[in-house]
Short mmCIF file of C-alpha atoms in Angstrom, two decimals:
data_model
loop_
_atom_site.label_atom_id
_atom_site.label_comp_id
_atom_site.label_asym_id
_atom_site.label_seq_id
_atom_site.Cartn_x
_atom_site.Cartn_y
_atom_site.Cartn_z
CA MET A 1291 -18.88 -3.62 -3.82
CA ASN A 1292 -19.64 -5.56 -0.91
CA THR A 1293 -16.59 -7.53 0.98
CA THR A 1294 -19.06 -10.79 2.03
CA THR A 1295 -16.55 -12.92 3.45
CA ALA A 1296 -13.06 -12.05 4.17
CA LYS A 1297 -10.35 -14.83 5.72
CA PHE A 1298 -6.31 -14.39 6.77
CA LEU A 1299 -4.76 -16.60 4.83
CA LEU A 1300 -1.12 -16.53 5.81
CA SER A 1301 2.38 -14.14 6.43
CA ALA A 1302 5.08 -14.27 4.26
CA PRO A 1303 8.33 -14.01 5.38
CA ASP A 1304 9.26 -13.18 1.40
CA LEU A 1305 8.40 -13.50 -1.77
CA ALA A 1306 9.10 -17.54 -2.43
CA SER A 1307 6.67 -17.79 0.93
CA CYS A 1308 3.83 -16.60 -1.48
CA PRO A 1309 1.17 -18.36 -3.41
CA ASP A 1310 2.38 -19.16 -6.34
CA ASP A 1311 -1.33 -18.68 -8.68
CA THR A 1312 -3.28 -15.72 -10.56
CA THR A 1313 -5.23 -14.07 -8.11
CA PRO A 1314 -5.78 -10.83 -7.99
CA GLU A 1315 -4.01 -8.95 -5.54
CA PHE A 1316 -4.12 -5.03 -3.65
CA ALA A 1317 -1.05 -4.49 -1.60
CA PHE A 1318 -1.19 -1.67 0.70
CA ALA A 1319 2.15 -0.12 1.87
CA GLY A 1320 3.35 2.79 3.65
CA ARG A 1321 5.16 4.17 7.06
CA SER A 1322 5.16 2.49 9.88
CA ASN A 1323 1.70 3.73 12.19
CA VAL A 1324 0.19 5.42 9.13
CA GLY A 1325 -2.92 3.58 9.27
CA LYS A 1326 -2.63 0.14 6.84
CA SER A 1327 -4.20 -1.74 9.36
CA SER A 1328 -7.25 0.66 10.33
CA LEU A 1329 -7.85 1.51 6.54
CA LEU A 1330 -8.17 -3.06 5.96
CA ASN A 1331 -10.32 -3.81 8.37
CA LEU A 1332 -12.08 -0.46 7.54
CA LEU A 1333 -13.03 -1.72 4.00
CA VAL A 1334 -13.32 -5.19 5.09
CA GLY A 1335 -16.24 -4.21 7.66
CA LYS A 1336 -14.56 -5.84 10.41
CA ARG A 1337 -12.22 -4.79 13.64
CA ASP A 1338 -10.14 -7.61 13.35
CA LEU A 1339 -8.84 -8.25 10.19
CA ALA A 1340 -5.65 -6.80 10.15
CA ASN A 1341 -3.77 -6.57 13.84
CA VAL A 1342 -3.57 -2.63 14.47
CA SER A 1343 -1.33 -2.17 17.16
CA ALA A 1344 -0.12 0.76 19.53
CA THR A 1345 4.12 -0.37 19.02
CA PRO A 1346 4.92 0.98 14.70
CA GLY A 1347 6.51 -1.30 13.13
CA HIS A 1348 4.16 -4.06 14.21
CA THR A 1349 4.21 -5.92 11.14
CA LYS A 1350 6.69 -7.69 9.91
CA GLN A 1351 5.77 -9.88 7.09
CA ILE A 1352 4.02 -9.57 4.23
CA ASN A 1353 -0.12 -10.65 5.99
CA LEU A 1354 -2.67 -12.00 2.49
CA PHE A 1355 -5.86 -11.59 2.86
CA THR A 1356 -9.11 -13.70 0.49
CA ILE A 1357 -11.68 -11.35 -0.26
CA ASN A 1358 -14.85 -13.09 -1.73
CA ASP A 1359 -13.04 -15.77 -2.24
CA SER A 1360 -11.29 -14.15 -5.48
CA TRP A 1361 -8.94 -11.48 -4.70
CA ARG A 1362 -6.35 -10.08 -1.34
CA LEU A 1363 -5.43 -7.34 0.56
CA VAL A 1364 -1.82 -7.35 0.71
CA ASP A 1365 -1.04 -5.61 4.19
CA LEU A 1366 3.02 -4.83 3.00
CA PRO A 1367 5.63 -3.89 6.68
CA GLY A 1368 5.79 -0.85 6.79
CA TYR A 1369 9.09 1.45 7.09
CA GLY A 1370 10.66 3.72 8.42
CA TYR A 1371 10.01 3.52 12.36
CA ALA A 1372 13.36 3.73 14.06
CA HIS A 1373 13.45 2.10 16.62
CA VAL A 1374 13.34 -1.02 14.58
CA GLU A 1375 16.77 -3.25 14.80
CA ARG A 1376 18.58 -2.60 11.40
CA LYS A 1377 19.16 -5.11 10.23
CA GLU A 1378 15.74 -6.49 10.21
CA ARG A 1379 15.01 -3.20 8.79
CA SER A 1380 17.27 -3.66 5.98
CA ARG A 1381 14.98 -7.45 5.88
CA PHE A 1382 11.66 -6.24 5.74
CA ASN A 1383 12.74 -3.35 3.14
CA GLU A 1384 14.14 -6.03 1.05
CA SER A 1385 11.38 -8.10 1.18
CA VAL A 1386 9.06 -6.05 -0.23
CA ALA A 1387 10.94 -4.88 -2.48
CA GLU A 1388 11.19 -8.12 -4.50
CA TYR A 1389 7.66 -7.92 -3.77
CA LEU A 1390 7.00 -5.18 -5.60
CA ARG A 1391 8.84 -5.98 -8.27
CA ASP A 1392 8.79 -9.34 -9.09
CA ARG A 1393 4.63 -10.02 -7.75
CA GLU A 1394 2.93 -11.01 -11.51
CA ASN A 1395 -0.02 -10.30 -10.20
CA LEU A 1396 -0.09 -7.64 -7.61
CA ALA A 1397 -2.69 -5.43 -10.01
CA LEU A 1398 -2.40 -2.54 -7.33
CA VAL A 1399 -0.69 -0.61 -4.46
CA PHE A 1400 -2.17 1.47 -2.54
CA ALA A 1401 0.55 4.15 -0.82
CA LEU A 1402 -0.25 5.87 2.18
CA VAL A 1403 0.78 9.13 3.40
CA ASP A 1404 -0.16 10.98 6.91
CA ALA A 1405 -2.83 13.67 5.84
CA SER A 1406 -1.26 15.25 8.96
CA LEU A 1407 1.94 15.92 7.90
CA PRO A 1408 3.95 17.34 4.87
CA PRO A 1409 5.47 15.54 2.63
CA GLN A 1410 7.99 13.16 4.23
CA PRO A 1411 11.24 12.44 2.90
CA ILE A 1412 10.97 8.63 3.07
CA ASP A 1413 7.31 8.29 1.58
CA LEU A 1414 9.12 10.11 -1.19
CA GLU A 1415 11.52 8.10 -1.25
CA PHE A 1416 9.44 4.89 -2.03
CA ILE A 1417 6.93 6.97 -4.69
CA GLU A 1418 10.15 7.62 -6.49
CA GLY A 1419 11.14 3.74 -6.49
CA LEU A 1420 6.92 2.64 -7.73
CA ILE A 1421 7.90 4.96 -10.19
CA ASP A 1422 11.29 3.46 -11.25
CA TYR A 1423 9.77 0.27 -11.72
CA GLU A 1424 6.71 0.85 -13.23
CA VAL A 1425 4.18 -0.09 -10.02
CA PRO A 1426 0.85 0.75 -10.86
CA PHE A 1427 -0.09 2.43 -7.82
CA VAL A 1428 -2.22 5.66 -6.11
CA LEU A 1429 -1.85 7.63 -3.01
CA VAL A 1430 -4.15 7.38 -0.14
CA PHE A 1431 -4.09 10.33 2.67
CA THR A 1432 -4.70 8.85 6.24
CA LYS A 1433 -6.01 10.22 9.66
CA THR A 1434 -8.02 12.65 7.79
CA ASP A 1435 -10.18 13.81 10.40
CA ARG A 1436 -6.72 14.73 12.36
CA VAL A 1437 -6.01 17.52 9.90
CA SER A 1438 -8.19 21.07 9.14
CA PRO A 1439 -9.33 20.91 5.07
CA ASP A 1440 -7.18 23.45 4.50
CA LYS A 1441 -4.33 22.40 5.76
CA LEU A 1442 -5.22 18.59 3.74
CA GLN A 1443 -5.40 20.14 0.58
CA GLU A 1444 -1.97 21.89 0.92
CA HIS A 1445 -0.28 18.74 2.14
CA VAL A 1446 -1.88 17.28 -1.12
CA ASP A 1447 -0.87 20.17 -3.28
CA ALA A 1448 3.01 19.80 -2.21
CA LEU A 1449 2.55 15.74 -3.07
CA ARG A 1450 1.51 16.70 -6.46
CA THR A 1451 3.68 18.82 -7.43
CA LYS A 1452 6.90 16.71 -6.47
CA LEU A 1453 5.47 14.13 -8.71
CA ALA A 1454 5.36 16.53 -11.07
CA GLU A 1455 8.68 15.86 -11.52
CA TRP A 1456 8.68 12.88 -11.59
CA CYS A 1457 5.67 11.31 -13.59
CA LYS A 1458 3.49 12.69 -16.69
CA THR A 1459 0.39 11.70 -15.35
CA PRO A 1460 0.05 11.16 -11.44
CA PRO A 1461 -1.86 8.75 -9.74
CA GLU A 1462 -5.32 9.67 -8.13
CA ILE A 1463 -5.22 10.29 -4.70
CA PHE A 1464 -7.85 9.23 -2.24
CA THR A 1465 -8.86 10.25 1.35
CA CYS A 1466 -10.12 8.67 4.15
CA SER A 1467 -10.25 7.87 7.78
CA ALA A 1468 -10.74 4.64 9.68
CA VAL A 1469 -13.09 6.83 12.37
CA ASN A 1470 -15.28 8.08 9.90
CA ARG A 1471 -16.09 5.91 7.57
CA GLN A 1472 -14.47 8.06 4.70
CA GLY A 1473 -12.91 6.91 1.19
CA ARG A 1474 -14.43 3.68 1.58
CA HIS A 1475 -16.35 3.64 -1.00
CA ALA A 1476 -14.40 4.85 -2.74
CA ILE A 1477 -11.65 2.59 -2.94
CA LEU A 1478 -13.75 -0.57 -3.24
CA SER A 1479 -15.17 1.21 -6.49
CA LEU A 1480 -10.89 1.68 -7.56
CA ILE A 1481 -10.91 -2.24 -7.01
CA GLU A 1482 -13.87 -3.20 -8.82
CA SER A 1483 -13.19 -1.40 -11.91
CA ILE A 1484 -9.91 -3.20 -11.92
CA LEU A 1485 -11.40 -7.08 -11.61
CA THR A 1486 -12.03 -7.20 -14.41
CA PRO A 1487 -10.22 -10.12 -16.29
CA GLU A 1488 -8.30 -7.97 -18.99
CA GLN A 1489 -7.25 -5.58 -16.25
CA LYS A 1490 -5.77 -8.77 -13.82
CA GLN A 1491 -2.25 -8.63 -14.74
CA ARG A 1492 -0.08 -5.96 -15.01
CA PRO A 1493 0.39 -3.48 -17.76
CA GLY A 1494 3.46 -3.17 -19.67
CA PRO A 1495 6.90 -4.65 -19.67
CA LYS A 1496 8.15 -6.01 -16.76
CA PRO A 1497 11.09 -2.82 -16.26
CA PRO A 1498 14.78 -3.89 -15.68
CA ARG A 1499 16.68 -4.52 -12.48
CA ARG A 1500 18.63 -2.59 -10.44
CA ASN A 1501 19.26 -1.79 -7.32
CA THR A 1502 15.49 -0.35 -4.97
CA PRO A 1503 15.93 2.56 -3.86
CA TRP A 1504 13.94 1.03 -0.37
#
């Protein structure tokens, strides 16, 4: 799939500020400094669509980008950066949780994890929350250029083992690197496969609301 146009739409502090329509959205979430912005730029073939900051925790709102005038990429605030003031960190998590729970046109979440690290508790907590709320998601191991193939496989296997405790059908796993452009085609192909009339809505009934673990 070609991304012929990619435009910044808006930054929303919460779900209520997001556009109210049915345009399918593909959200990217993960720990601060996991490489979300770099991956978004890689997918659309632009260096500056999403701001890449040397300071973790830079993305503080829900940033929406319109692609090909027909679907959106969504850059969610990163979680887990200790230097963000605790009050702000709580607000970010609340806005992300609300978006993930209640966004009707959310087609898929790409949950990003750092390939150079073993599964981190905060990543596992976030992934468990996605499963609890029946949010459709896949996993993306980022920064694969920073880790050996053997170590990458070790980290992937460790996460698969944990996922087996939570769900019968584990999510699909992708690997990517913004440095060597690995993973771009596979991720765009997945998005393209979802962009059909019968697949633009979330599958299944919405689960009951309860306190989020995020």
